PDB file of C-alpha atoms in Angstrom:
ATOM      1  CA  MET A   1      19.343 -43.962   3.492  1.00  0.00           C
ATOM      2  CA  LYS A   2      19.577 -40.983   1.184  1.00  0.00           C
ATOM      3  CA  LYS A   3      16.564 -42.218  -0.770  1.00  0.00           C
ATOM      4  CA  LEU A   4      14.511 -42.329   2.429  1.00  0.00           C
ATOM      5  CA  PHE A   5      15.560 -38.759   3.205  1.00  0.00           C
ATOM      6  CA  THR A   6      14.514 -37.622  -0.278  1.00  0.00           C
ATOM      7  CA  ILE A   7      11.123 -39.305   0.067  1.00  0.00           C
ATOM      8  CA  THR A   8      10.588 -37.650   3.472  1.00  0.00           C
ATOM      9  CA  ILE A   9      11.382 -34.204   2.037  1.00  0.00           C
ATOM     10  CA  PHE A  10       9.020 -34.848  -0.875  1.00  0.00           C
ATOM     11  CA  ILE A  11       6.185 -35.841   1.474  1.00  0.00           C
ATOM     12  CA  LEU A  12       6.743 -32.753   3.637  1.00  0.00           C
ATOM     13  CA  LEU A  13       6.742 -30.460   0.611  1.00  0.00           C
ATOM     14  CA  SER A  14       3.636 -31.997  -0.917  1.00  0.00           C
ATOM     15  CA  SER A  15       1.716 -31.929   2.374  1.00  0.00           C
ATOM     16  CA  SER A  16       2.647 -28.312   3.068  1.00  0.00           C
ATOM     17  CA  PHE A  17       1.633 -27.396  -0.496  1.00  0.00           C
ATOM     18  CA  ALA A  18      -1.705 -29.155  -0.015  1.00  0.00           C
ATOM     19  CA  MET A  19      -2.244 -27.236   3.238  1.00  0.00           C
ATOM     20  CA  ALA A  20      -1.421 -23.939   1.523  1.00  0.00           C
ATOM     21  CA  ALA A  21      -3.805 -24.762  -1.329  1.00  0.00           C
ATOM     22  CA  THR A  22      -6.579 -25.544   1.151  1.00  0.00           C
ATOM     23  CA  ILE A  23      -6.005 -22.277   3.032  1.00  0.00           C
ATOM     24  CA  ASN A  24      -5.957 -20.384  -0.275  1.00  0.00           C
ATOM     25  CA  LEU A  25      -9.229 -22.045  -1.269  1.00  0.00           C
ATOM     26  CA  VAL A  26     -10.892 -21.112   2.034  1.00  0.00           C
ATOM     27  CA  PHE A  27      -9.771 -17.477   2.083  1.00  0.00           C
ATOM     28  CA  ASN A  28     -10.166 -16.659  -1.601  1.00  0.00           C
ATOM     29  CA  GLY A  29     -13.022 -18.933  -2.610  1.00  0.00           C
ATOM     30  CA  GLY A  30     -10.798 -20.782  -5.066  1.00  0.00           C
ATOM     31  CA  GLY A  31      -9.491 -17.647  -6.816  1.00  0.00           C
ATOM     32  CA  GLY A  32      -6.561 -15.297  -6.358  1.00  0.00           C
ATOM     33  CA  GLU A  33      -2.896 -15.956  -5.705  1.00  0.00           C
ATOM     34  CA  PHE A  34      -1.154 -17.707  -2.831  1.00  0.00           C
ATOM     35  CA  GLY A  35      -0.512 -15.546   0.212  1.00  0.00           C
ATOM     36  CA  ARG A  36      -3.056 -12.858  -0.642  1.00  0.00           C
TER      37      ARG A  36
END
């Protein structure tokens, strides 16, 4: 049960990171830092 929870957290983190990277790519043209 705990392993399933860990996998779920990992998937959420990786998907949110991928979304942030995509947004960063769109707004900065692939350059700059996150959140700028």
